[in-house]
Amino acid sequence: MSANRFFVSESGFEGDLVRLSAEQAHQVCHVLRLKAGDEIVVLDGAGGEFDVTLTTADKREAVGRIVARRQATGEPTVRITLFQGLLAREKFEWVLQKGTEVGVSRFVPIQTERTLLRARQIDPKKLDRWQRIVTEAAEQSHRGRVPQIEPAITFAQALSRVGEFDRALIAATSGQARTLTEALAPSGGTVASVAILIGPEGGFSDAETAQACESGGIPVSLGPRILRTETAAIVAPALVLHVLGQMPS
Ligand code: SAH
């Protein structure tokens, strides 16, 4: 069985020693029942990965010594930002978890013409819970960084950020959508950052798709079958990473 993995913030590192948070100490001691001498893997959230031998593991603290260090192998080198039409809570949490496993680096909920929820209906207290979901998914899936979750913005605000990315793809079910292979072709310049816009249950309006294209977005197809929004939110990043060689088959 592979070792348990924990993200630790910078303040937890002191020379060769790593101190886990109180919550992680509880997990180590009571849930996983690890003891001094057992091995864990610690991630610094900046791409570093460390083999650590626990020196103390009790209900108050868990501390270990770094015995090896390397670059985290599971972190994609292409950064994907998923602009996702606002979803009901359970579906959004599912997208956060699965999207993290697949390799999304940043999640930004967007309010569009057809979203059923409004941005202000999102309870800010949910952010803690969401942060925990992506952290656990990142640990489980061997990511080297915890994805960011940004506050919800409008579709227009999302379009104003299109220029920050090497490619901005709007997943569109109508019109002259291109294939992902065409949209990501190296002839258009290197691709290190990709924005993906996924519409809500009712899709994007034609006007929204047109505005995205005027702003420099590329309309892309995910194939001939219409996927539910939460399915498209996982399939699109997986295909982008596949086309860019980050998820080889
Ligand atoms: N009735 C809507 C369905 C929307 S599906 C429509 O026909 O537009 C929700 C979102 O998932 C879409 O806005 C799009 O972003 C994405 N999506 C689903 N299936 C897709 C496909 N085959 N190609 C491109 N995008 C797709």
PDB file of N, CA and C in Angstrom, residues 170-179 182-183 206 209-210 213 217-221:
ATOM      1  N   ILE A 170     -14.195  27.457 -25.227  1.00  0.00           N
ATOM      2  CA  ILE A 170     -15.576  27.452 -24.747  1.00  0.00           C
ATOM      3  C   ILE A 170     -16.246  26.200 -25.317  1.00  0.00           C
ATOM      4  N   ALA A 171     -16.684  25.324 -24.419  1.00  0.00           N
ATOM      5  CA  ALA A 171     -17.307  24.061 -24.855  1.00  0.00           C
ATOM      6  C   ALA A 171     -18.697  24.405 -25.383  1.00  0.00           C
ATOM      7  N   ALA A 172     -18.884  24.204 -26.682  1.00  0.00           N
ATOM      8  CA  ALA A 172     -20.107  24.655 -27.344  1.00  0.00           C
ATOM      9  C   ALA A 172     -20.753  23.499 -28.109  1.00  0.00           C
ATOM     10  N   THR A 173     -22.055  23.363 -27.934  1.00  0.00           N
ATOM     11  CA  THR A 173     -22.757  22.242 -28.566  1.00  0.00           C
ATOM     12  C   THR A 173     -23.290  22.608 -29.953  1.00  0.00           C
ATOM     13  N   SER A 174     -23.198  23.888 -30.326  1.00  0.00           N
ATOM     14  CA  SER A 174     -23.742  24.278 -31.632  1.00  0.00           C
ATOM     15  C   SER A 174     -22.678  25.041 -32.411  1.00  0.00           C
ATOM     16  N   GLY A 175     -22.994  25.351 -33.649  1.00  0.00           N
ATOM     17  CA  GLY A 175     -22.115  26.189 -34.455  1.00  0.00           C
ATOM     18  C   GLY A 175     -20.899  25.441 -34.949  1.00  0.00           C
ATOM     19  N   GLN A 176     -19.887  26.234 -35.292  1.00  0.00           N
ATOM     20  CA  GLN A 176     -18.706  25.614 -35.929  1.00  0.00           C
ATOM     21  C   GLN A 176     -17.644  25.341 -34.874  1.00  0.00           C
ATOM     22  N   ALA A 177     -17.983  24.514 -33.899  1.00  0.00           N
ATOM     23  CA  ALA A 177     -16.999  24.185 -32.868  1.00  0.00           C
ATOM     24  C   ALA A 177     -15.872  23.365 -33.486  1.00  0.00           C
ATOM     25  N   ARG A 178     -14.645  23.621 -33.018  1.00  0.00           N
ATOM     26  CA  ARG A 178     -13.488  22.869 -33.511  1.00  0.00           C
ATOM     27  C   ARG A 178     -13.224  21.660 -32.618  1.00  0.00           C
ATOM     28  N   THR A 179     -12.351  20.794 -33.108  1.00  0.00           N
ATOM     29  CA  THR A 179     -11.946  19.685 -32.240  1.00  0.00           C
ATOM     30  C   THR A 179     -10.883  20.219 -31.272  1.00  0.00           C
ATOM     31  N   GLU A 182      -7.459  20.464 -32.890  1.00  0.00           N
ATOM     32  CA  GLU A 182      -7.241  21.689 -33.688  1.00  0.00           C
ATOM     33  C   GLU A 182      -6.991  22.880 -32.765  1.00  0.00           C
ATOM     34  N   ALA A 183      -7.843  22.990 -31.736  1.00  0.00           N
ATOM     35  CA  ALA A 183      -7.754  24.165 -30.865  1.00  0.00           C
ATOM     36  C   ALA A 183      -6.434  24.232 -30.110  1.00  0.00           C
ATOM     37  N   ASP A 206     -26.499  31.469 -27.690  1.00  0.00           N
ATOM     38  CA  ASP A 206     -25.707  31.730 -28.898  1.00  0.00           C
ATOM     39  C   ASP A 206     -24.946  33.042 -28.746  1.00  0.00           C
ATOM     40  N   THR A 209     -21.826  32.467 -26.697  1.00  0.00           N
ATOM     41  CA  THR A 209     -20.772  31.788 -27.462  1.00  0.00           C
ATOM     42  C   THR A 209     -20.115  32.791 -28.415  1.00  0.00           C
ATOM     43  N   ALA A 210     -20.942  33.627 -29.055  1.00  0.00           N
ATOM     44  CA  ALA A 210     -20.398  34.625 -29.993  1.00  0.00           C
ATOM     45  C   ALA A 210     -19.489  35.620 -29.262  1.00  0.00           C
ATOM     46  N   CYS A 213     -16.138  34.148 -28.516  1.00  0.00           N
ATOM     47  CA  CYS A 213     -15.275  34.088 -29.703  1.00  0.00           C
ATOM     48  C   CYS A 213     -14.684  35.461 -30.003  1.00  0.00           C
ATOM     49  N   GLY A 217     -11.859  33.588 -27.400  1.00  0.00           N
ATOM     50  CA  GLY A 217     -12.127  32.199 -27.027  1.00  0.00           C
ATOM     51  C   GLY A 217     -12.305  31.333 -28.279  1.00  0.00           C
ATOM     52  N   ILE A 218     -12.001  30.061 -28.152  1.00  0.00           N
ATOM     53  CA  ILE A 218     -12.149  29.125 -29.276  1.00  0.00           C
ATOM     54  C   ILE A 218     -13.303  28.174 -28.936  1.00  0.00           C
ATOM     55  N   PRO A 219     -14.339  28.103 -29.787  1.00  0.00           N
ATOM     56  CA  PRO A 219     -15.425  27.156 -29.507  1.00  0.00           C
ATOM     57  C   PRO A 219     -14.957  25.735 -29.816  1.00  0.00           C
ATOM     58  N   VAL A 220     -15.133  24.844 -28.846  1.00  0.00           N
ATOM     59  CA  VAL A 220     -14.686  23.460 -29.073  1.00  0.00           C
ATOM     60  C   VAL A 220     -15.835  22.485 -28.820  1.00  0.00           C
ATOM     61  N   SER A 221     -15.759  21.373 -29.546  1.00  0.00           N
ATOM     62  CA  SER A 221     -16.728  20.289 -29.379  1.00  0.00           C
ATOM     63  C   SER A 221     -16.116  19.205 -28.502  1.00  0.00           C
TER      64      SER A 221
END
